[in-house]
CSV table of C-alpha atoms in Angstrom, one decimal:
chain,number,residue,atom,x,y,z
S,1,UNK,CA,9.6,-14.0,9.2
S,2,UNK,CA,9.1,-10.4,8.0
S,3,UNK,CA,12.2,-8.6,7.1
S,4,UNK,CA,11.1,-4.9,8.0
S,5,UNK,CA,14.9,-3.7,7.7
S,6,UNK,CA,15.9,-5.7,4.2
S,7,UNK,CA,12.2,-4.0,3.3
S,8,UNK,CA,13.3,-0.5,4.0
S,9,UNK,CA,16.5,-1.1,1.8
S,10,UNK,CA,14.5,-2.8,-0.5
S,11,UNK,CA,12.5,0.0,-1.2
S,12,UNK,CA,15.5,3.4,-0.6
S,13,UNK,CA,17.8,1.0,-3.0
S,14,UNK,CA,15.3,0.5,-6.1
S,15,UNK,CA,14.0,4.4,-6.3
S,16,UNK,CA,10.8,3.5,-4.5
S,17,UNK,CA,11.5,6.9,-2.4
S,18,UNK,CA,13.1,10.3,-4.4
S,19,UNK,CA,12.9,13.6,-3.4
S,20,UNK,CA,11.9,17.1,-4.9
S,21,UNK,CA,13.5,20.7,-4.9
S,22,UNK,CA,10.0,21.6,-5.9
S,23,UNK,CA,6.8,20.1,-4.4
S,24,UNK,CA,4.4,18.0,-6.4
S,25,UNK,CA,0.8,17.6,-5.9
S,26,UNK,CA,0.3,14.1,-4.8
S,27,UNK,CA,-2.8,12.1,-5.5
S,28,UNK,CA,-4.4,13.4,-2.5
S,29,UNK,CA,-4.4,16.7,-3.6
S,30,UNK,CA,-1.7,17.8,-1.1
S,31,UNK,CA,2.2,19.4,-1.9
S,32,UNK,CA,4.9,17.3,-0.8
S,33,UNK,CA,8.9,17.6,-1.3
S,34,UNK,CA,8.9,13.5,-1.0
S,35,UNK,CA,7.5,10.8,-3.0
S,36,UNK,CA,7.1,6.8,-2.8
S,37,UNK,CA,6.1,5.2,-5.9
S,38,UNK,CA,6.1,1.4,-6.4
S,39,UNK,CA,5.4,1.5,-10.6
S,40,UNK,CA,8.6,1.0,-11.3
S,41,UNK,CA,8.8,-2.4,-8.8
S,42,UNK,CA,5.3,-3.6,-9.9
S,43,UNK,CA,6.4,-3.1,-14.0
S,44,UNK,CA,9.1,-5.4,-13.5
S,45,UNK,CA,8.5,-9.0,-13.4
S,46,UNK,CA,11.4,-10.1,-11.1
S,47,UNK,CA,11.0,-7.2,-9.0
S,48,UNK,CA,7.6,-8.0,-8.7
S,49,UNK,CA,7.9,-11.5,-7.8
S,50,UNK,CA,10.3,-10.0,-4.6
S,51,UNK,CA,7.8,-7.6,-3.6
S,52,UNK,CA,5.1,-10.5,-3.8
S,53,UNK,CA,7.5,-12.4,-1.6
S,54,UNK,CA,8.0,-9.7,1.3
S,55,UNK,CA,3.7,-9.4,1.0
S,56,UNK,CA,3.3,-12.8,1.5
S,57,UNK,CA,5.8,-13.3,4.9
S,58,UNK,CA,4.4,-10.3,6.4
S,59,UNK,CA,0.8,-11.7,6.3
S,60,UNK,CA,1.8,-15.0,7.5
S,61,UNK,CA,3.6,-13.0,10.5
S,62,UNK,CA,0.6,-11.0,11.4
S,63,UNK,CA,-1.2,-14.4,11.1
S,64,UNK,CA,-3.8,-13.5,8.1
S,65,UNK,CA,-4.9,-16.7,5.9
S,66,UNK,CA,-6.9,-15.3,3.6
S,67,UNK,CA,-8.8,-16.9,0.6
S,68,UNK,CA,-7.3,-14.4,-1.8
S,69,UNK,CA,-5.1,-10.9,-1.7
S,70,UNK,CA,-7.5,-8.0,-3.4
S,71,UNK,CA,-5.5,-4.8,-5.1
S,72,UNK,CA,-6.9,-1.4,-4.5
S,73,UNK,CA,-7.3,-0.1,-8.2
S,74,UNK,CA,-5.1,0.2,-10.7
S,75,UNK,CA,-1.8,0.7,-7.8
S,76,UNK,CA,-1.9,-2.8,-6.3
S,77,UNK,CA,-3.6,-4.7,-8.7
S,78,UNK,CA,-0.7,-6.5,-10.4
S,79,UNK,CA,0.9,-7.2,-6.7
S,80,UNK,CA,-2.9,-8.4,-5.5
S,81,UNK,CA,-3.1,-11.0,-8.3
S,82,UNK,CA,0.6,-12.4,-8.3
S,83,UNK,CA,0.2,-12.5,-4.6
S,84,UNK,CA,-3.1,-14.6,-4.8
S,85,UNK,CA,-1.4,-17.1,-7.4
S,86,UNK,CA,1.6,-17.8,-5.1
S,87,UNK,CA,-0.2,-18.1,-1.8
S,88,UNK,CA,-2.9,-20.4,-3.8
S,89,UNK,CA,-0.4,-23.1,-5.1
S,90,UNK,CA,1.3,-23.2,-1.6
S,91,UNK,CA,-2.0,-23.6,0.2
S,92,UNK,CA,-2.6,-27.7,1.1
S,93,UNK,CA,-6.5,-28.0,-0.4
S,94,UNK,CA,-5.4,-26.4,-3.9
S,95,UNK,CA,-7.3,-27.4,-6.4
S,96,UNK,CA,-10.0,-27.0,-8.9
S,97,UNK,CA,-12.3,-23.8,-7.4
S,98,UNK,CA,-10.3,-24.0,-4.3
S,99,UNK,CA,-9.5,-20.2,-5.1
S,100,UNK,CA,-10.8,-17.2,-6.5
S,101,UNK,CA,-8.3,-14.9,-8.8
S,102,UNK,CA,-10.0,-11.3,-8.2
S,103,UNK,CA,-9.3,-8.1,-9.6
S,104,UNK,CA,-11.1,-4.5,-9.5
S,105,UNK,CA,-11.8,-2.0,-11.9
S,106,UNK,CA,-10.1,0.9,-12.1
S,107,UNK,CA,-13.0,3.0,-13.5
S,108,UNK,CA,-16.8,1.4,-12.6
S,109,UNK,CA,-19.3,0.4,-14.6
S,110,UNK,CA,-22.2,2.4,-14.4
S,111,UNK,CA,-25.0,-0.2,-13.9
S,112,UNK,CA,-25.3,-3.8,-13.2
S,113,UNK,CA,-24.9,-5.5,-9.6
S,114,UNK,CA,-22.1,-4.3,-7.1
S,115,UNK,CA,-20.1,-7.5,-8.6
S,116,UNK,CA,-20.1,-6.1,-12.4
S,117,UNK,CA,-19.5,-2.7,-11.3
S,118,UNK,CA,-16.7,-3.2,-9.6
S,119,UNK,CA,-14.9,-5.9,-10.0
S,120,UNK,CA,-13.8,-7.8,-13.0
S,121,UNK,CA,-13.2,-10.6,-10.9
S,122,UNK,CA,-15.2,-11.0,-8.0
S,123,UNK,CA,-13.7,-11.7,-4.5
S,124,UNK,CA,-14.8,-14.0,-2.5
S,125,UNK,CA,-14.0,-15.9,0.9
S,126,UNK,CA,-11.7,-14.1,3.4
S,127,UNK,CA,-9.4,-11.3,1.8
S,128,UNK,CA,-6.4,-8.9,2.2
S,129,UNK,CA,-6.7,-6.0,0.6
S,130,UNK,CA,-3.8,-4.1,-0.4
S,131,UNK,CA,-2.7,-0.7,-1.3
S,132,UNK,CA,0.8,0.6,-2.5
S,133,UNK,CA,1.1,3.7,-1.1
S,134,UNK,CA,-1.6,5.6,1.5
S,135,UNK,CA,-1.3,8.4,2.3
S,136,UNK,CA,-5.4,9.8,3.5
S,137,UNK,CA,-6.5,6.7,2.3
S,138,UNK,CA,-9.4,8.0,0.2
S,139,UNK,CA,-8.6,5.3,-2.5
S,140,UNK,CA,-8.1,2.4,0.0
S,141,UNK,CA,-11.2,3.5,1.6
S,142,UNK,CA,-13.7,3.9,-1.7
S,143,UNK,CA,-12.3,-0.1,-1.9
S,144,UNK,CA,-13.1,-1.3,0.9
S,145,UNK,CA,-16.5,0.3,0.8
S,146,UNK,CA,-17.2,-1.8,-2.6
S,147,UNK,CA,-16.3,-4.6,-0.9
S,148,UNK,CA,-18.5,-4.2,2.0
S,149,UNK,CA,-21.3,-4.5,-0.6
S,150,UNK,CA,-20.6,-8.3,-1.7
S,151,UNK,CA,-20.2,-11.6,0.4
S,152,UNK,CA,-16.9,-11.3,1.6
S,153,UNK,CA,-14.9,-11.2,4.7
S,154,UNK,CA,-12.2,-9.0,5.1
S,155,UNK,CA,-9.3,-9.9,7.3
S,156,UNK,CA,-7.1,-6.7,6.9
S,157,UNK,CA,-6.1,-3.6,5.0
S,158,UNK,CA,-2.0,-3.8,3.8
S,159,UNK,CA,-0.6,-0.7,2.6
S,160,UNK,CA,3.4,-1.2,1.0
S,161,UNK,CA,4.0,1.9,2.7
S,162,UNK,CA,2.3,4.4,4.4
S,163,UNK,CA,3.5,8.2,4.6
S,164,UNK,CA,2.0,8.7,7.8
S,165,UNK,CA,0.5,11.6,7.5
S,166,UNK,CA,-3.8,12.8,8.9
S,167,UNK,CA,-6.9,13.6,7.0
S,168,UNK,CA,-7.9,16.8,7.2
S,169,UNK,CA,-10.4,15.3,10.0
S,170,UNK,CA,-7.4,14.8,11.7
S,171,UNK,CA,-7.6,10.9,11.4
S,172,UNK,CA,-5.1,9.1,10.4
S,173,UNK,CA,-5.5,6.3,7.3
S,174,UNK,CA,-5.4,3.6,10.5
S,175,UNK,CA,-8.0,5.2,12.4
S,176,UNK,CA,-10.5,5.6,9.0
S,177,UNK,CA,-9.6,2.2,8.3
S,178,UNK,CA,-10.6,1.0,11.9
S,179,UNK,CA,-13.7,2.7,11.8
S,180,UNK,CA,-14.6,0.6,9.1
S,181,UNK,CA,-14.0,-2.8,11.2
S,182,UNK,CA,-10.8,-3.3,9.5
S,183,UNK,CA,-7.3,-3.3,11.1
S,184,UNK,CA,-4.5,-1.5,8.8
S,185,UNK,CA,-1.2,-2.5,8.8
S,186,UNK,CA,2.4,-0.9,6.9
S,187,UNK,CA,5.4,-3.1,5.5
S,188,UNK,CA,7.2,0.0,5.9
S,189,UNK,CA,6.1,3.7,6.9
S,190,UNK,CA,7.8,7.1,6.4
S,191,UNK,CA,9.5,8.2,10.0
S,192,UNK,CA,11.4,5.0,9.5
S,193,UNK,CA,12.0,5.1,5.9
S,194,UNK,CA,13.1,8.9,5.0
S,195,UNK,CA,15.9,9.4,7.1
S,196,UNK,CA,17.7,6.4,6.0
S,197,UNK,CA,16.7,7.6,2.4
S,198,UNK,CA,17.8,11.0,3.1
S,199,UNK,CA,21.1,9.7,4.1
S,200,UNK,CA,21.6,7.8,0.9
S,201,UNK,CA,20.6,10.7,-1.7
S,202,UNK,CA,21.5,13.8,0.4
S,203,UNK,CA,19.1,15.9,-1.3
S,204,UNK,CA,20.5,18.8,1.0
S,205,UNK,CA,18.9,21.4,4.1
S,206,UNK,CA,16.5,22.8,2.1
S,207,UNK,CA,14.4,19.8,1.1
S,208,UNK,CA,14.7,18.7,4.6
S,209,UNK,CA,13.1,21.3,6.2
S,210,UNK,CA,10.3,21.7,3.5
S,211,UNK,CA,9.4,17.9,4.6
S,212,UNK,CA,9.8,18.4,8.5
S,213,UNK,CA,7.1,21.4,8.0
S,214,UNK,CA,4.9,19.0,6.1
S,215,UNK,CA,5.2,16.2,8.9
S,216,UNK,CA,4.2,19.1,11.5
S,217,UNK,CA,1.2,20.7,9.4
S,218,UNK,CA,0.4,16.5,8.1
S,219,UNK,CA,2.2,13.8,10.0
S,220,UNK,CA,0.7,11.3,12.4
S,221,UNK,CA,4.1,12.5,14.3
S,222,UNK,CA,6.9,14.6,14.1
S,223,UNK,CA,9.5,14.0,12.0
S,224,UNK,CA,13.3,14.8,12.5
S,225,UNK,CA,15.6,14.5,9.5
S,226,UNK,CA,18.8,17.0,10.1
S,227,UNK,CA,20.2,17.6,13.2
């Protein structure tokens, strides 16, 4: 089973989460005191292989057998491979062409067929697709809209962590990801993950309060991190 708590340690132990006396402009374009980044995890090869591990027992809990794991470009894509090489050689009917090893490109091509374009390897069969951090979900979404343009079936969208915050549509990355006919799903997510990590690095009042304003001007829901 999925270890949400050893996750959560996981990722406040091994400087997944930090924090910032002076905001930063995320990918998104937005400011934020707080950041989550998984580089450091996906460089390492034995760090790696744990993070593969915790992917792999939390789609078996939510019940997803997919064909292949598909990283969202470049964040995931290490995880997204390693994952589809471990869950291949454990799967009963492995063999030759029993499995597809896909991979997208970071930048497209700018001609060719939707497979050329945008994938180096093409997916096929049933696939996760996975994303390191979301936070609107603009790259997870551009992703899964390349993949709606080949054969494929996709079983669900897997974010490492999700910061929980709304588009400026006021959806969240779930709801965009839903309208799509996709369910989303989190290994870990920020009103669970920050005040533990806050506890651990006591990064002191101020930055607290800068990130309780951004969960009341951003977050799916309020969030509480002094008392």
């Amino acid at each position: 089973m999925f270890d949400r708590e050893g996750f959560a340690d996981f990722l406040v132990d091994n400087g997944v989460v930090g924090f910032f006396e002076k905001p930063v402009t995320l990918k998104s374009g937005r400011q934020s005191n707080w950041y989550v980044n998984w580089r450091t995890i996906s460089n390492d090869v034995f760090m790696l292989d744990r993070l593969s591990d915790y992917l792999l027992s939390f789609a078996s809990e939510k019940g997803l057998s997919p064909d292949a794991f598909y990283g969202v470009p470049e964040g995931a894509t290490k995880l997204g491979i390693l994952s589809t090489f471990k869950w291949a050689k454990a799967q009963e009917g492995f063999k030759p062409g029993s499995h597809r090893l896909p991979m997208g490109r970071g930048k497209q091509k700018e001609h060719g067929a939707p497979q050329d374009r945008f994938f180096v390897g093409e997916p096929r069969g049933r696939i996760v697709v996975v994303e390191d951090v979301t936070t609107t979900g603009g790259s997870l979404v551009a992703a899964l809209g390349q993949l709606s343009q080949i054969e494929v079936k996709v079983l669900a969208a897997v974010g490492l962590t999700n910061r929980m915050e709304r588009r400026d549509d006021g959806k969240s990355v779930e709801d965009a990801v839903a309208e799509m006919g996709v369910p989303y799903y989190a290994l870990s997510d920020a009103t669970e993950f920050l005040p533990r990590a806050f506890r651990a690095f006591n990064p002191g009042d101020g930055i607290a309060r800068a990130i309780e304003e951004e969960f009341d001007r951003y977050g799916v829901k309020p969030l509480k991190l002094k008392a």
